[in-house]
Coordinates of C-alpha atoms in Angstrom, one line a residue:
M6 CA 198.6 262.3 136.3
R7 CA 194.8 262.7 137.2
E8 CA 195.7 260.9 140.5
I9 CA 199.0 263.0 140.9
Y10 CA 197.8 266.1 140.5
L11 CA 193.6 266.6 140.3
H12 CA 193.4 264.6 143.1
R13 CA 196.7 265.2 145.2
R14 CA 196.3 265.5 149.1
A15 CA 199.0 266.2 151.4
P16 CA 200.4 262.8 153.0
R17 CA 200.0 261.8 156.8
I18 CA 203.0 260.6 158.5
C19 CA 202.8 258.8 162.0
I20 CA 206.0 259.4 164.4
V21 CA 206.8 256.6 166.2
G22 CA 209.8 257.6 168.7
D23 CA 211.4 257.7 171.9
G24 CA 210.5 261.4 173.5
I25 CA 213.7 262.9 172.9
R26 CA 212.5 265.2 170.2
S27 CA 208.8 265.9 168.5
G28 CA 207.8 264.6 164.9
V29 CA 208.2 268.3 163.9
Q30 CA 211.8 268.5 165.5
L31 CA 212.4 265.3 163.5
F32 CA 211.6 266.6 160.4
S33 CA 213.2 269.9 160.4
Q34 CA 216.5 267.6 161.2
L35 CA 216.1 265.8 157.9
G36 CA 216.7 268.8 156.3
T37 CA 212.9 270.6 155.4
G38 CA 214.3 274.0 156.0
E39 CA 212.0 276.4 158.1
I40 CA 208.4 274.7 159.0
T41 CA 205.3 276.1 161.0
N42 CA 202.7 273.5 162.4
E43 CA 199.4 273.9 163.8
P44 CA 196.7 271.6 165.3
S45 CA 194.3 269.4 163.0
E46 CA 191.4 267.2 163.5
K47 CA 191.8 264.3 165.6
G48 CA 195.2 264.7 167.1
W49 CA 197.0 265.2 163.5
L50 CA 199.3 268.2 163.5
K51 CA 199.5 270.4 159.8
V52 CA 202.8 271.0 159.1
T53 CA 203.9 273.8 156.1
S54 CA 206.9 274.3 154.3
L55 CA 208.5 277.6 153.2
N56 CA 206.9 276.9 149.9
K57 CA 203.2 276.3 151.3
S58 CA 203.6 272.8 150.7
E59 CA 201.7 270.4 154.1
I60 CA 202.2 267.5 155.6
F61 CA 200.1 265.9 158.3
L62 CA 202.0 264.6 161.2
F63 CA 200.7 262.4 164.2
D64 CA 203.4 262.5 166.8
A65 CA 202.5 259.2 168.3
Q66 CA 204.8 259.8 171.5
S67 CA 203.0 263.2 172.7
H68 CA 199.6 261.1 172.7
G69 CA 201.0 258.3 174.6
H70 CA 200.5 255.9 172.2
S71 CA 204.1 255.4 171.5
P72 CA 205.3 252.4 171.1
H73 CA 201.8 250.7 170.8
L74 CA 199.5 252.2 168.0
C75 CA 196.0 251.1 167.4
P76 CA 194.1 252.2 164.2
P77 CA 191.0 253.9 166.2
L78 CA 193.4 255.8 168.3
I79 CA 194.6 257.3 165.0
D80 CA 192.2 258.0 162.2
P81 CA 192.8 258.2 159.4
A82 CA 195.2 255.7 158.9
P83 CA 198.7 257.1 158.3
D84 CA 200.1 256.5 155.2
F85 CA 203.7 255.6 156.4
I86 CA 205.3 255.0 159.9
L87 CA 208.4 256.6 160.9
V88 CA 210.3 254.4 163.5
F89 CA 213.4 256.2 165.6
W90 CA 215.0 255.1 168.6
G91 CA 217.5 256.4 170.7
A92 CA 220.3 258.0 168.3
A93 CA 220.9 261.8 168.6
D94 CA 222.2 262.4 165.1
F95 CA 220.4 259.7 162.4
S96 CA 222.2 259.0 159.6
H97 CA 220.6 256.4 157.8
L98 CA 217.0 255.1 157.0
A99 CA 215.3 251.2 155.5
R100 CA 212.4 249.8 155.5
S101 CA 211.1 248.2 158.6
E102 CA 208.6 245.1 159.3
P103 CA 205.1 246.5 159.4
L104 CA 203.3 247.0 162.4
A105 CA 200.4 244.1 163.4
T106 CA 197.9 247.0 164.1
F107 CA 198.6 248.5 160.8
P108 CA 199.6 245.5 158.7
D109 CA 199.4 247.7 155.4
V110 CA 201.1 250.6 156.6
P111 CA 204.6 250.5 155.3
V112 CA 207.3 251.5 158.1
F113 CA 210.5 253.0 157.8
E114 CA 213.4 253.5 160.7
L115 CA 215.8 255.5 161.3
S116 CA 219.2 255.2 162.6
A117 CA 222.6 255.8 163.5
P118 CA 225.5 253.8 161.7
S119 CA 226.1 252.2 165.2
D120 CA 222.3 250.9 165.4
N121 CA 221.5 247.3 164.8
T122 CA 218.0 247.7 163.4
K123 CA 215.8 245.1 162.1
Q124 CA 217.9 244.6 158.9
G125 CA 219.9 242.3 160.4
A126 CA 222.4 240.8 157.9
N127 CA 221.0 242.3 154.7
D128 CA 221.7 246.1 155.8
S129 CA 219.4 248.3 152.7
R130 CA 220.0 251.4 154.9
L131 CA 220.3 254.4 152.8
S132 CA 222.3 257.4 153.9
L133 CA 220.2 260.6 154.7
A134 CA 223.4 262.5 152.9
E135 CA 222.5 261.0 149.4
K136 CA 218.9 262.0 149.3
D137 CA 217.8 258.5 148.2
W138 CA 216.0 258.1 151.0
Q139 CA 213.3 261.1 150.0
E140 CA 212.8 258.9 146.8
L141 CA 212.3 255.9 149.1
L142 CA 209.7 257.4 151.5
C143 CA 207.8 259.1 148.2
A144 CA 207.7 255.9 146.1
A145 CA 205.7 254.3 149.5
L146 CA 203.1 256.7 149.2
P147 CA 199.7 256.9 147.6
L148 CA 199.6 258.7 144.0
P149 CA 197.7 261.4 145.2
A150 CA 200.2 262.0 148.5
Q151 CA 203.2 262.1 146.5
L152 CA 203.4 265.3 145.1
E153 CA 203.0 267.5 148.1
F154 CA 205.5 265.2 150.0
A155 CA 208.4 265.8 146.9
R156 CA 207.6 269.4 147.0
F157 CA 207.7 269.4 151.3
L158 CA 211.2 267.8 151.2
S159 CA 212.6 269.2 147.9
A160 CA 213.3 265.6 146.4
K161 CA 214.5 266.7 143.0
R162 CA 214.5 262.9 141.9
A163 CA 210.9 262.3 143.1
Q164 CA 209.9 265.6 141.8
A165 CA 211.5 264.9 138.2
Y166 CA 209.5 261.6 138.2
I167 CA 206.1 263.5 138.9
A168 CA 206.8 265.9 136.5
S169 CA 207.7 263.8 133.9
T170 CA 203.9 261.9 134.1
L171 CA 202.7 265.4 132.6
L172 CA 204.8 265.1 129.3
K173 CA 202.8 262.0 128.1
S174 CA 199.7 263.6 128.9
F175 CA 200.3 266.9 127.3
G176 CA 202.1 265.3 124.4
A177 CA 199.4 263.6 123.4
L178 CA 196.7 266.3 123.9
S179 CA 198.8 268.5 121.5
G180 CA 199.0 265.6 119.2
A181 CA 195.5 265.5 118.9
V182 CA 195.7 269.5 118.6
G183 CA 198.1 269.4 115.8
M184 CA 196.3 266.4 113.8
Q185 CA 193.2 269.0 113.2
P186 CA 192.8 269.9 109.2
V187 CA 192.4 273.7 110.0
P188 CA 195.7 275.9 109.1
L189 CA 196.7 278.3 112.0
A190 CA 194.0 277.6 114.1
D191 CA 195.8 275.5 117.1
M192 CA 198.5 277.9 117.4
P193 CA 197.2 279.6 120.1
I194 CA 195.5 276.2 121.5
L195 CA 199.4 274.2 121.5
F196 CA 201.1 277.3 123.2
S197 CA 198.2 277.2 126.1
I198 CA 198.8 273.6 126.3
Q199 CA 202.4 274.3 126.8
A200 CA 202.6 277.4 128.9
T201 CA 200.1 275.1 131.2
M202 CA 202.3 272.2 131.1
V203 CA 205.1 274.2 132.1
A204 CA 203.4 275.8 134.9
L205 CA 202.6 272.2 136.3
V206 CA 206.4 271.5 136.3
I207 CA 207.2 275.0 137.8
H208 CA 204.7 274.1 140.8
T209 CA 206.0 270.5 141.1
S210 CA 209.7 272.2 141.7
G211 CA 208.1 274.0 144.9
R212 CA 207.7 277.4 143.5
P213 CA 204.3 279.0 143.1
A214 CA 202.8 278.0 139.7
S215 CA 202.7 280.9 137.1
I216 CA 201.6 281.2 133.9
R217 CA 203.7 284.4 133.3
L218 CA 206.8 282.8 134.3
A219 CA 205.9 279.6 132.2
T220 CA 205.6 281.9 129.3
E221 CA 208.7 283.9 130.0
F222 CA 210.7 280.6 129.9
L223 CA 208.6 279.9 126.5
A224 CA 210.2 283.1 125.2
A225 CA 213.6 282.4 126.5
L226 CA 213.9 279.1 124.4
G227 CA 213.0 280.6 121.5
V228 CA 209.4 279.4 121.9
S229 CA 206.7 281.9 121.3
A230 CA 202.8 281.8 120.2
G231 CA 204.4 281.5 116.9
V232 CA 205.4 277.6 118.0
G233 CA 202.2 276.0 116.4
F234 CA 203.2 277.7 113.4
V235 CA 206.2 276.2 113.2
F236 CA 205.1 272.9 113.8
R237 CA 202.0 273.7 111.6
E238 CA 204.8 274.6 108.6
T239 CA 206.6 272.1 108.7
A240 CA 204.0 269.3 108.4
R241 CA 202.4 271.9 105.2
V242 CA 205.7 270.9 103.4
L243 CA 205.7 267.7 104.0
L244 CA 201.8 267.4 103.0
R245 CA 202.8 268.4 99.4
F246 CA 204.3 265.1 99.1
I247 CA 202.5 262.7 101.7
P248 CA 198.6 263.9 101.4
V249 CA 197.3 261.5 102.9
W250 CA 199.7 261.4 106.2
G251 CA 200.1 264.9 106.6
N252 CA 197.7 265.4 109.0
A253 CA 199.1 262.9 111.3
I254 CA 203.1 263.8 110.6
S255 CA 201.7 267.6 111.9
G256 CA 200.3 265.9 114.9
I257 CA 203.1 264.1 116.0
I258 CA 205.5 267.6 115.1
A259 CA 203.4 269.1 118.0
G260 CA 203.4 266.3 120.3
T261 CA 207.3 265.9 119.3
G262 CA 207.6 269.8 120.5
T263 CA 205.5 269.3 123.4
Y264 CA 207.4 266.5 124.8
A265 CA 210.4 268.7 124.2
I266 CA 209.8 271.6 125.7
G267 CA 208.6 269.4 129.1
R268 CA 212.2 268.1 129.2
A269 CA 213.5 271.4 129.1
S270 CA 211.4 272.8 131.4
I271 CA 212.0 269.6 133.8
A272 CA 215.9 270.5 133.4
Y273 CA 215.5 274.3 134.2
F274 CA 212.8 274.4 137.1
I275 CA 214.1 271.0 138.7
D276 CA 217.5 269.9 138.1
D277 CA 218.8 273.4 138.2
S278 CA 220.4 273.1 134.9
P279 CA 221.6 276.3 132.8
L280 CA 219.0 278.2 130.3
V281 CA 221.3 277.4 127.8
E282 CA 221.3 273.4 128.9
S283 CA 217.8 273.4 129.0
R284 CA 217.7 275.2 125.5
R285 CA 220.2 272.6 124.1
I286 CA 218.1 269.9 125.1
F287 CA 214.7 271.6 123.8
L288 CA 216.4 271.7 120.5
S289 CA 218.2 268.6 120.8
L290 CA 215.1 266.6 121.3
M291 CA 213.1 268.4 118.3
K292 CA 216.3 267.7 115.9
T293 CA 216.3 263.8 117.2
Q294 CA 212.8 263.3 116.5
K295 CA 212.5 265.0 113.1
K296 CA 214.8 262.8 111.4
P297 CA 213.1 259.9 111.6
I298 CA 210.2 261.2 109.7
L299 CA 211.9 263.1 107.6
K300 CA 213.3 259.8 106.3
N301 CA 210.2 258.1 106.0

């Protein structure tokens, strides 16, 4: 989570093509929607989407480097290289062989169905209509560059995977807070943790991060600042029967509640599930996790 969110940066993509279209036109054709661009340092072009996410493009053909790329001419090195030749309308994408000048940089090739790619008989091309190609490109990026790229392309599966990394960290943090033997003191802290987690999920979806929107979502789920009280009171009942393990159970319940809220927020803000379905996910996860605790 630290690398993805705290060290996040815009990805660097090198475009190698035949000169028919620019790198900006290529990404517009890939379905990114309206984008703007401005020159950056060392020949890189900063491209910004409507949701303010950014990528950096190096259009090799416009600098006279295509198809021969040399590391000294492209600094810093790209995160991946996107190659396209000939076709006016691309429909597929596949991973290709690395270039000799950039042996550690992934290379992907765009093609039309009739094109002969370097994949040969083992055609592993992905259709651009299926959206799986977005996850393929995102997974090839270094962790700090994945968030901005997923937001830029509105890659739902990649966004959901990235957001899921929040759940473990915030769940563990909530569990630690819930274990503290101070009645009621954890209520505002737990709520703040959960609201921050939901705000980060909102940011991952491509929207501006908003604590207010996160709070409204929690309220719509039936969760408010009193959610910590609900978790705590359940543990307090168990504490009468298991005095030694009561604080541990309190922590488990707090962590479970935070995880359930995270799953519901991913469903609502990223998967575009209705609020009713998101609330069902939240309640279902809470019920599922409580049963094993009560049986013990």
